[in-house]
């Protein structure tokens, strides 16, 4: 039945107003919901992936059997409740089995990006003091560099394990996940999420979005992110939906997997949608003038008519049965959401953070405003701290979804969680008169790529400053590329290059940045540099004034490609 929860406007609070809420399923550890699903729907397909010989599928009962066997293996290696277990690898059925096996043991999963460098992976495993890590064959780990590490389990082997194990007693306040948010410097922070945090978030968004047993959730986002962990894997096992794993991100294979599976739910990051929209727009431009003109004239047609006209296009893409196409991880460009709405795609933009398990808000399907980040979820409080005359201030969030804290880092935790439980996101935003949340910028210096990756420029700057030829630097994002503004150490360069000139200095700095890039994950690498003769503007405490050097202040024509 239709329901409406409205919080009264109180000072800086906003009203929460979803018109069609489903009943709450309650807050429980996700693994307990999985056990219920296996009991009630043992033969439903829990997970599937396309192989050379066709689709490989696992029922709910078969998935649980593998999960129990992994748990037994972990227990044989003396892993118990509360122990941290790493998992590093590309998306695969084995990744899901290992991940759920960690939960079934009562242990804490530490998922890491397989594209990180060996040094970064080892750094995070050391912080978490993991006794065991699941790692795919493509991941290099030197166990001698991790004193706590006793065993490395090949991810590819987890389906071979046999045996049974009982589910231990698990409480809502038991830790579930540790998600690392930074690089190999002292500023690395591990977000600790409990069963209550994640369970409440699942309960909240299932009240807004309809996901049913047997629905297909198309899984293409890297599983080490909290966004797909919560909305794909854990939501899937909670309701009995099918996780359809994309074989890869190759366009041809993605299209084929989508056409063959015809999912109801798909979660993506903006970069994927940008590429999709540009490809469709390119095809429209190839049409004869008359047809092209007809398509463009449809902007004036009612949404229902456009949806019917473009239904064949969506069906050919395997998206004809989509109930929701949810974008998160970074801001969705307006031209992308507008075009998708024009084509009749059920696009919904949301907002969240690792520290909030992650979903804070999402556009209601019955009344989306995709310029915004939607309405806060049921049970989630959001306010704007110290708003300016336009109502813009820092976004703060409170509720069961807010993390327990940063792992072994009470000082950083106190900086972001107030005594009365508000999490200060570091993002700036405002509400409209109807309570829709709009993200207007970032208070912190973090750079969010179009693919949804978080990049902390200070981490990269620290690496750059290790070069004797770089005196000062500041890393920004310009036109989707990381640009390092560099003030050289001219004294050191004079020693290196007698009779130096501008071109030789630039070439020397390019070589330095290339060497530093070799020790950074691909998405953190500097793509262009800009050399400045003058010192960077600083405060009285000699900190660079970041707000002065903005992407708009960088003449792009003066930047130099790092790689040819």
Coordinates of C-alpha atoms in Angstrom, one line a residue:
X1 CA 0.0 0.0 0.0
X2 CA 1.1 3.6 -0.6
X3 CA 2.8 5.1 2.3
X4 CA 4.4 8.5 3.1
X5 CA 6.9 9.4 5.8
X6 CA 7.4 13.0 6.3
X7 CA 9.9 14.5 8.7
X8 CA 8.9 17.9 10.0
X9 CA 11.1 20.8 8.9
X10 CA 13.2 21.6 11.9
X11 CA 15.9 24.3 11.5
X12 CA 18.2 22.6 9.0
X13 CA 16.4 19.3 8.6
X14 CA 14.7 18.3 5.4
X15 CA 11.5 16.4 4.9
X16 CA 11.7 12.7 3.9
X17 CA 8.9 12.0 1.4
X18 CA 8.7 8.8 -0.5
X19 CA 5.2 8.3 -1.9
X20 CA 5.2 4.5 -2.3
X21 CA 7.1 2.7 0.4
X22 CA 7.2 -1.1 0.7
X23 CA 7.0 -2.6 4.2
X24 CA 10.3 -2.9 6.1
X25 CA 11.9 -6.4 6.1
X26 CA 13.6 -5.6 9.4
X27 CA 17.3 -5.3 10.2
X28 CA 19.2 -8.6 10.4
X29 CA 22.7 -9.8 9.4
X30 CA 22.5 -10.3 5.6
X31 CA 23.8 -13.9 5.9
X32 CA 20.7 -14.8 8.0
X33 CA 18.4 -13.6 5.2
X34 CA 20.4 -15.8 2.8
X35 CA 19.6 -18.8 5.0
X36 CA 15.9 -18.0 4.9
X37 CA 16.0 -17.6 1.1
X38 CA 17.7 -21.0 0.8
X39 CA 15.0 -22.6 2.9
X40 CA 12.1 -21.0 1.1
X41 CA 13.5 -20.9 -2.5
X42 CA 16.3 -23.5 -2.7
X43 CA 16.0 -24.0 -6.5
X44 CA 16.0 -20.4 -7.5
X45 CA 19.1 -19.3 -9.5
X46 CA 21.3 -17.4 -7.1
X47 CA 24.2 -16.7 -9.5
X48 CA 25.1 -17.1 -13.1
X49 CA 27.8 -16.2 -15.6
X50 CA 28.2 -17.0 -19.3
X51 CA 31.0 -19.4 -20.2
X52 CA 32.2 -20.7 -23.6
X53 CA 29.7 -23.6 -23.3
X54 CA 26.8 -21.5 -22.3
X55 CA 25.5 -20.2 -19.0
X56 CA 26.9 -21.6 -15.8
X57 CA 24.3 -21.3 -13.0
X58 CA 24.2 -22.0 -9.2
X59 CA 21.0 -22.4 -7.3
X60 CA 20.5 -20.9 -3.8
X61 CA 21.1 -24.3 -2.3
X62 CA 24.2 -24.9 -4.4
X63 CA 25.6 -21.5 -3.5
X64 CA 25.2 -22.1 0.2
X65 CA 26.9 -25.5 -0.1
X66 CA 30.0 -23.8 -1.6
X67 CA 29.8 -21.0 1.0
X68 CA 29.8 -23.6 3.9
X69 CA 32.7 -25.4 2.4
X70 CA 34.8 -22.2 2.2
X71 CA 33.8 -21.5 5.8
X72 CA 35.0 -24.9 6.9
X73 CA 38.3 -24.3 5.0
X74 CA 38.8 -21.0 6.9
X75 CA 38.1 -22.6 10.2
X76 CA 40.7 -25.3 9.4
X77 CA 43.2 -22.4 9.1
X78 CA 42.2 -21.2 12.5
X79 CA 40.2 -18.3 11.2
X80 CA 37.4 -17.4 13.6
X81 CA 34.8 -14.8 14.5
X82 CA 36.2 -11.3 14.2
X83 CA 39.3 -12.2 12.2
X84 CA 40.0 -10.1 9.2
X85 CA 40.2 -12.0 5.9
X86 CA 41.4 -10.3 2.7
X87 CA 40.0 -10.8 -0.7
X88 CA 41.7 -9.5 -3.9
X89 CA 40.6 -10.5 -7.4
X90 CA 38.5 -9.7 -10.4
X91 CA 34.8 -10.3 -10.4
X92 CA 34.0 -14.0 -10.5
X93 CA 31.6 -16.6 -9.0
X94 CA 34.6 -17.6 -6.9
X95 CA 34.9 -14.1 -5.5
X96 CA 31.2 -14.2 -4.4
X97 CA 31.6 -17.6 -2.8
X98 CA 34.8 -16.6 -0.9
X99 CA 33.2 -13.3 0.2
X100 CA 30.1 -15.0 1.6
X101 CA 32.2 -17.7 3.1
X102 CA 34.0 -15.1 5.2
X103 CA 30.6 -13.8 6.5
X104 CA 29.4 -17.4 7.2
X105 CA 32.5 -17.8 9.4
X106 CA 31.7 -14.7 11.4
X107 CA 34.9 -13.1 10.1
X108 CA 35.4 -9.6 8.7
X109 CA 35.9 -9.2 4.9
X110 CA 38.7 -6.9 3.6
X111 CA 38.0 -6.5 -0.1
X112 CA 40.8 -4.8 -2.1
X113 CA 41.1 -3.6 -5.7
X114 CA 43.0 -6.1 -7.8
X115 CA 44.4 -3.2 -9.8
X116 CA 46.3 -1.8 -6.9
X117 CA 50.1 -2.2 -6.9
X118 CA 51.6 -5.0 -4.9
X119 CA 52.9 -2.4 -2.4
X120 CA 49.4 -0.9 -1.9
X121 CA 47.8 -4.4 -1.4
X122 CA 50.5 -5.4 1.1
X123 CA 50.1 -2.1 2.9
X124 CA 46.4 -2.6 3.5
X125 CA 46.7 -6.2 4.5
X126 CA 49.3 -5.1 7.0
X127 CA 47.0 -2.5 8.5
X128 CA 44.2 -5.0 8.8
X129 CA 46.5 -7.7 10.2
X130 CA 44.9 -10.4 8.0
X131 CA 45.9 -14.0 8.8
X132 CA 44.4 -15.2 5.5
X133 CA 43.8 -13.7 2.1
X134 CA 41.9 -15.0 -1.0
X135 CA 43.9 -13.8 -4.1
X136 CA 43.4 -14.5 -7.8
X137 CA 46.4 -15.8 -9.8
X138 CA 46.8 -12.3 -11.4
X139 CA 47.6 -10.7 -8.0
X140 CA 51.1 -10.6 -6.7
X141 CA 51.6 -10.7 -2.9
X142 CA 54.8 -11.3 -1.0
X143 CA 53.8 -13.0 2.2
X144 CA 57.2 -12.1 3.8
X145 CA 56.1 -8.5 3.8
X146 CA 53.0 -9.2 5.9
X147 CA 53.9 -10.6 9.3
X148 CA 50.3 -11.5 10.2
X149 CA 49.7 -13.5 7.0
X150 CA 49.7 -17.3 7.4
X151 CA 47.9 -18.4 4.2
X152 CA 47.1 -17.3 0.7
X153 CA 44.2 -19.2 -0.8
X154 CA 43.9 -19.1 -4.6
X155 CA 40.5 -17.7 -5.5
X156 CA 40.3 -20.1 -8.4
X157 CA 40.3 -23.0 -6.0
X158 CA 37.3 -22.2 -3.7
X159 CA 34.7 -24.2 -5.7
X160 CA 36.8 -27.3 -5.1
X161 CA 36.4 -27.2 -1.3
X162 CA 34.1 -29.7 0.4
X163 CA 32.5 -30.0 3.8
X164 CA 29.9 -28.5 5.9
X165 CA 29.9 -25.9 8.7
X166 CA 27.4 -24.4 11.1
X167 CA 26.6 -20.7 11.1
X168 CA 27.9 -19.2 14.3
X169 CA 25.9 -16.8 16.4
X170 CA 26.2 -13.4 14.7
X171 CA 24.9 -10.1 16.1
X172 CA 24.0 -6.9 14.4
X173 CA 26.9 -5.1 16.1
X174 CA 29.5 -7.6 14.8
X175 CA 31.9 -6.2 12.2
X176 CA 31.2 -7.2 8.7
X177 CA 33.6 -5.3 6.4
X178 CA 36.6 -3.1 6.4
X179 CA 36.9 -0.9 3.3
X180 CA 40.1 1.1 2.7
X181 CA 39.6 4.6 1.3
X182 CA 43.1 5.9 0.6
X183 CA 46.6 5.0 -0.5
X184 CA 49.9 3.9 1.1
X185 CA 50.5 6.9 3.3
X186 CA 49.7 7.4 6.9
X187 CA 46.4 8.9 5.9
X188 CA 45.0 5.5 4.9
X189 CA 41.6 4.9 6.5
X190 CA 39.7 1.7 6.8
X191 CA 35.9 2.1 7.0
X192 CA 34.5 -0.4 9.5
X193 CA 30.9 -1.5 8.7
X194 CA 28.8 -3.7 10.9
X195 CA 25.9 -6.1 10.1
X196 CA 23.6 -3.3 11.5
X197 CA 25.1 -0.7 9.2
X198 CA 24.8 -2.8 6.0
X199 CA 21.6 -4.6 7.0
X200 CA 19.8 -1.3 7.7
X201 CA 20.9 0.1 4.4
X202 CA 19.5 -2.9 2.6
X203 CA 16.2 -2.6 4.5
X204 CA 16.0 1.1 3.6
X205 CA 16.5 0.9 -0.1
X206 CA 14.3 -2.2 -0.4
X207 CA 11.5 -0.1 0.9
X208 CA 11.9 2.3 -2.0
X209 CA 13.0 0.0 -4.8
X210 CA 11.1 -3.2 -5.8
X211 CA 13.4 -6.2 -6.0
X212 CA 11.8 -9.7 -5.9
X213 CA 12.9 -13.4 -5.8
X214 CA 14.0 -14.4 -9.3
X215 CA 14.8 -10.9 -10.5
X216 CA 18.1 -10.6 -12.3
X217 CA 20.6 -8.0 -10.9
X218 CA 23.3 -7.4 -13.6
X219 CA 26.7 -7.2 -11.8
X220 CA 29.4 -5.3 -13.7
X221 CA 30.9 -3.0 -11.1
X222 CA 34.1 -4.2 -9.3
X223 CA 33.0 -6.2 -6.3
X224 CA 35.6 -4.5 -3.9
X225 CA 33.4 -1.4 -3.9
X226 CA 30.7 -1.1 -1.2
X227 CA 28.1 0.0 -3.9
X228 CA 27.9 -3.4 -5.7
X229 CA 28.6 -5.3 -2.4
X230 CA 25.4 -3.9 -0.8
X231 CA 23.1 -3.4 -3.9
X232 CA 24.2 -6.4 -5.9
X233 CA 25.6 -9.2 -3.7
X234 CA 23.9 -8.7 -0.4
X235 CA 20.6 -7.4 -1.7
X236 CA 20.6 -10.4 -4.0
X237 CA 21.0 -13.0 -1.3
X238 CA 18.6 -11.1 1.0
X239 CA 15.6 -11.3 -1.4
X240 CA 16.5 -14.3 -3.6
X241 CA 17.4 -12.4 -6.7
X242 CA 19.8 -13.7 -9.3
X243 CA 23.3 -12.2 -9.6
X244 CA 24.1 -12.1 -13.3
X245 CA 27.9 -11.6 -13.5
X246 CA 29.2 -9.8 -16.5
X247 CA 32.1 -11.8 -18.1
X248 CA 34.1 -8.6 -18.6
X249 CA 33.7 -4.9 -19.5
X250 CA 34.4 -5.5 -23.1
X251 CA 31.6 -3.8 -25.0
X252 CA 30.7 -6.8 -27.2
X253 CA 30.6 -9.2 -24.3
X254 CA 28.6 -6.8 -22.2
X255 CA 26.0 -6.3 -24.9
X256 CA 25.8 -10.1 -25.4
X257 CA 25.4 -10.8 -21.7
X258 CA 22.7 -8.1 -21.3
X259 CA 20.8 -9.4 -24.3
X260 CA 20.9 -13.0 -23.1
X261 CA 20.0 -12.2 -19.5
X262 CA 17.6 -9.2 -19.8
X263 CA 18.0 -8.1 -16.2
X264 CA 15.5 -6.1 -14.1
X265 CA 18.1 -4.3 -12.0
X266 CA 21.4 -2.7 -13.1
X267 CA 23.7 -0.6 -11.1
X268 CA 26.4 1.5 -12.8
X269 CA 28.8 4.4 -12.5
X270 CA 28.4 7.5 -14.7
X271 CA 31.4 6.7 -17.0
X272 CA 29.6 3.6 -18.3
X273 CA 26.5 5.6 -19.0
X274 CA 28.4 8.4 -20.6
X275 CA 30.0 5.9 -23.1
X276 CA 26.6 4.3 -23.8
X277 CA 24.9 7.7 -24.4
X278 CA 27.7 8.9 -26.7
X279 CA 27.5 5.6 -28.7
X280 CA 23.8 6.0 -29.2
X281 CA 24.1 9.6 -30.1
X282 CA 26.8 8.7 -32.6
X283 CA 24.4 6.2 -34.2
X284 CA 21.6 8.8 -34.4
X285 CA 23.9 11.2 -36.2
X286 CA 24.5 8.5 -38.9
X287 CA 20.8 8.3 -39.7
X288 CA 19.4 9.9 -42.9
X289 CA 18.4 13.5 -42.4
X290 CA 14.7 12.8 -42.3
X291 CA 15.0 10.0 -39.6
X292 CA 17.5 12.1 -37.6
X293 CA 15.1 15.0 -37.6
X294 CA 12.2 12.8 -36.5
X295 CA 14.2 11.4 -33.6
X296 CA 15.2 14.9 -32.4
X297 CA 11.6 16.1 -32.7
X298 CA 10.5 13.5 -30.2
X299 CA 11.9 15.7 -27.4
X300 CA 8.5 17.4 -27.5
X301 CA 6.6 14.1 -27.3
X302 CA 5.1 12.8 -24.0
X303 CA 7.3 10.4 -22.1
X304 CA 5.0 7.5 -22.6
X305 CA 5.1 7.8 -26.4
X306 CA 8.9 8.1 -26.4
X307 CA 9.2 5.1 -24.2
X308 CA 7.1 3.0 -26.7
X309 CA 9.0 4.3 -29.8
X310 CA 12.4 3.5 -28.3
X311 CA 11.4 0.2 -26.8
X312 CA 13.0 -1.7 -29.6
X313 CA 16.3 0.1 -29.0
X314 CA 16.2 -0.8 -25.3
X315 CA 15.3 -4.4 -26.1
X316 CA 18.2 -4.8 -28.6
X317 CA 20.5 -3.6 -25.8
X318 CA 19.1 -6.2 -23.4
X319 CA 17.6 -3.5 -21.3
X320 CA 14.0 -3.9 -22.3
X321 CA 13.0 -5.4 -19.0
X322 CA 14.9 -3.0 -16.8
X323 CA 13.0 -1.8 -13.8
X324 CA 15.8 0.4 -12.5
X325 CA 19.1 1.6 -14.0
X326 CA 20.7 3.1 -10.9
X327 CA 23.8 5.4 -11.2
X328 CA 26.0 6.0 -8.2
X329 CA 29.6 6.5 -7.2
X330 CA 30.0 9.9 -8.7
X331 CA 27.8 12.7 -10.1
X332 CA 25.9 11.8 -13.2
X333 CA 26.2 14.5 -15.9
X334 CA 22.9 16.1 -16.7
X335 CA 23.2 15.6 -20.4
X336 CA 23.5 11.8 -19.7
X337 CA 20.5 11.5 -17.4
X338 CA 18.4 13.8 -19.7
X339 CA 19.2 11.7 -22.8
X340 CA 18.5 8.4 -21.0
X341 CA 15.1 9.7 -19.8
X342 CA 14.4 10.9 -23.4
X343 CA 15.1 7.3 -24.6
X344 CA 12.8 5.8 -21.9
X345 CA 15.5 4.2 -19.7
X346 CA 14.4 3.9 -16.1
X347 CA 17.4 5.9 -14.8
X348 CA 17.7 6.8 -11.1
X349 CA 20.6 8.8 -9.6
X350 CA 21.6 8.2 -6.0
X351 CA 24.2 9.4 -3.5
X352 CA 26.2 7.6 -0.9
X353 CA 29.6 7.0 0.6
X354 CA 31.6 4.0 1.9
X355 CA 31.0 5.4 5.4
X356 CA 27.3 5.1 5.0
X357 CA 27.1 1.5 3.8
X358 CA 26.7 3.3 1.1
X359 CA 23.3 4.6 0.0
X360 CA 22.1 7.8 1.6
X361 CA 19.6 8.9 -1.0
X362 CA 18.0 7.8 -4.3
X363 CA 15.5 9.3 -6.7
X364 CA 12.0 7.9 -6.1
X365 CA 11.0 5.8 -9.2
X366 CA 7.6 7.5 -9.2
X367 CA 9.0 11.0 -9.3
X368 CA 12.6 11.2 -10.3
X369 CA 14.5 14.4 -10.6
X370 CA 17.8 13.2 -11.9
X371 CA 19.6 16.6 -11.6
X372 CA 19.4 15.8 -7.9
X373 CA 20.6 12.9 -5.8
X374 CA 17.0 12.1 -4.9
X375 CA 15.4 11.8 -1.5
X376 CA 17.1 10.4 1.6
X377 CA 16.1 6.8 2.3
X378 CA 13.6 5.8 5.0
X379 CA 15.2 5.9 8.4
X380 CA 18.1 8.1 7.2
X381 CA 18.4 11.6 8.5
X382 CA 20.2 14.2 6.5
X383 CA 20.9 17.9 7.3
X384 CA 22.9 20.7 5.8
X385 CA 25.5 22.1 8.2
X386 CA 26.2 25.9 8.3
X387 CA 24.2 26.7 5.1
X388 CA 25.1 29.8 3.2
X389 CA 22.5 32.2 1.8
X390 CA 21.7 29.8 -1.0
X391 CA 21.2 26.9 1.4
X392 CA 24.5 25.3 0.5
X393 CA 26.6 23.7 3.3
X394 CA 28.2 20.5 4.3
X395 CA 26.0 17.4 4.1
X396 CA 25.7 15.4 7.4
X397 CA 24.0 12.0 7.7
X398 CA 22.7 10.1 10.8
X399 CA 21.2 6.7 11.2
X400 CA 22.0 3.0 11.5
X401 CA 23.8 3.1 8.1
X402 CA 26.7 5.3 9.5
X403 CA 29.9 3.3 9.9
X404 CA 31.2 2.2 13.3
X405 CA 34.4 4.2 12.6
X406 CA 37.8 4.1 10.9
X407 CA 39.8 1.0 11.8
X408 CA 42.1 1.7 14.7
X409 CA 41.9 5.4 14.0
X410 CA 39.9 7.1 16.7
X411 CA 41.3 10.5 15.9
X412 CA 40.1 10.5 12.3
X413 CA 36.8 9.0 13.5
X414 CA 36.2 11.9 15.9
X415 CA 36.8 14.4 13.1
X416 CA 33.8 13.1 11.0
X417 CA 31.3 11.6 13.6
X418 CA 29.9 14.1 16.1
X419 CA 29.0 13.3 19.6
X420 CA 25.3 13.1 18.7
X421 CA 26.0 10.7 15.8
X422 CA 26.1 12.9 12.7
X423 CA 28.6 11.9 10.0
X424 CA 30.1 14.8 8.3
X425 CA 30.5 13.7 4.7
X426 CA 32.8 16.4 3.4
X427 CA 30.4 17.0 0.5
X428 CA 28.6 20.2 -0.1
X429 CA 24.9 20.3 -1.0
X430 CA 21.5 21.8 -0.6
X431 CA 17.8 20.8 -0.6
X432 CA 15.0 22.0 -2.8
X433 CA 11.6 22.9 -1.5
X434 CA 10.4 19.3 -1.9
X435 CA 13.4 17.8 0.0
X436 CA 15.4 16.5 -3.0
X437 CA 19.1 16.6 -2.2
X438 CA 21.5 18.3 -4.6
X439 CA 25.3 17.8 -4.5
X440 CA 27.0 21.1 -5.3
X441 CA 30.7 20.3 -4.8
X442 CA 33.2 18.7 -2.4
X443 CA 34.6 20.2 0.7
X444 CA 37.5 17.8 0.8
X445 CA 40.1 17.7 -1.9
X446 CA 39.2 14.1 -3.0
X447 CA 38.9 13.7 -6.7
X448 CA 36.2 11.4 -7.9
X449 CA 36.8 9.9 -11.4
X450 CA 34.0 9.4 -13.8
X451 CA 34.3 5.7 -13.1
X452 CA 33.5 6.3 -9.5
X453 CA 37.1 5.9 -8.1
X454 CA 38.2 8.1 -5.2
X455 CA 41.6 9.7 -5.7
X456 CA 43.3 11.5 -2.8
X457 CA 45.7 14.0 -4.4
X458 CA 47.8 14.4 -1.3
X459 CA 48.9 10.7 -1.6
X460 CA 50.1 11.3 -5.2
X461 CA 51.7 14.7 -4.3
X462 CA 53.7 13.0 -1.6
X463 CA 55.1 10.5 -4.2
X464 CA 55.9 13.3 -6.6
X465 CA 57.8 15.3 -3.9
X466 CA 60.1 12.3 -3.5
X467 CA 61.8 13.5 -6.7
X468 CA 64.7 15.8 -6.1
X469 CA 63.6 17.8 -9.1
X470 CA 60.2 18.7 -7.9
X471 CA 60.0 21.4 -5.2
X472 CA 56.2 21.9 -5.0
X473 CA 53.3 20.3 -6.7
X474 CA 49.5 20.2 -6.6
X475 CA 47.4 17.5 -8.3
X476 CA 44.0 18.4 -9.8
X477 CA 41.6 16.8 -12.3
X478 CA 41.1 18.6 -15.6
X479 CA 39.0 17.3 -18.5
X480 CA 38.9 13.8 -16.9
X481 CA 42.7 13.6 -16.5
X482 CA 45.0 14.0 -13.5
X483 CA 47.2 17.1 -14.0
X484 CA 50.2 17.8 -11.8
X485 CA 51.1 21.5 -11.4
X486 CA 54.8 21.4 -10.7
X487 CA 57.2 24.1 -9.4
X488 CA 60.6 22.6 -10.2
X489 CA 63.7 22.5 -7.9
X490 CA 65.8 24.6 -10.2
X491 CA 69.0 24.2 -8.1
X492 CA 68.9 20.4 -8.4
X493 CA 68.1 20.6 -12.1
X494 CA 71.1 22.9 -12.7
X495 CA 73.3 20.2 -11.2
X496 CA 71.7 17.6 -13.4
X497 CA 71.5 19.6 -16.6
X498 CA 74.2 22.1 -17.3
X499 CA 72.9 24.8 -19.6
X500 CA 69.3 23.9 -18.9
X501 CA 66.5 25.3 -21.0
X502 CA 62.7 25.1 -20.8
X503 CA 62.3 22.1 -23.1
X504 CA 65.0 20.0 -21.3
X505 CA 63.4 20.8 -17.9
X506 CA 60.0 19.6 -19.2
X507 CA 61.5 16.4 -20.6
X508 CA 63.3 15.7 -17.3
X509 CA 60.1 16.2 -15.3
X510 CA 58.1 14.0 -17.7
X511 CA 60.6 11.2 -17.1
X512 CA 60.3 11.7 -13.3
X513 CA 56.6 11.5 -13.4
X514 CA 56.7 8.4 -15.6
X515 CA 58.9 6.7 -13.0
X516 CA 56.5 7.7 -10.2
X517 CA 53.5 6.5 -12.2
X518 CA 55.0 3.0 -12.3
X519 CA 54.3 2.7 -8.5
X520 CA 50.7 3.9 -8.7
X521 CA 47.5 2.2 -9.7
X522 CA 46.5 3.1 -13.3
X523 CA 43.6 5.3 -12.3
X524 CA 45.9 7.3 -10.0
X525 CA 48.6 8.0 -12.6
X526 CA 49.4 11.6 -13.7
X527 CA 48.5 12.1 -17.4
X528 CA 49.7 15.7 -17.9
X529 CA 51.9 18.2 -16.1
X530 CA 52.1 21.9 -16.1
X531 CA 55.4 23.5 -15.1
X532 CA 55.3 26.9 -13.4
X533 CA 58.3 29.0 -12.6
X534 CA 56.8 30.8 -9.6
X535 CA 56.1 29.2 -6.2
X536 CA 52.6 28.0 -5.5
X537 CA 50.4 30.3 -3.4
X538 CA 50.6 29.4 0.3
X539 CA 49.0 30.2 3.7
X540 CA 51.1 31.6 6.5
X541 CA 51.7 28.1 7.7
X542 CA 53.1 27.2 4.3
X543 CA 50.2 25.1 3.1
X544 CA 49.3 25.4 -0.6
X545 CA 46.1 27.3 -1.1
X546 CA 44.2 24.6 -3.1
X547 CA 41.2 26.8 -3.6
X548 CA 43.2 29.2 -5.7
X549 CA 44.5 26.6 -8.2
X550 CA 41.2 25.3 -9.7
X551 CA 40.8 23.2 -12.8
X552 CA 39.4 26.3 -14.6
X553 CA 42.6 28.3 -13.7
X554 CA 44.8 25.8 -15.6
X555 CA 45.4 26.7 -19.2
X556 CA 45.0 23.2 -20.7
X557 CA 47.1 24.2 -23.8
X558 CA 50.0 24.8 -21.4
X559 CA 49.9 21.2 -20.1
X560 CA 52.2 18.5 -21.4
X561 CA 51.4 14.8 -21.9
X562 CA 53.4 12.6 -19.6
X563 CA 53.1 9.6 -22.0
X564 CA 53.5 9.9 -25.8

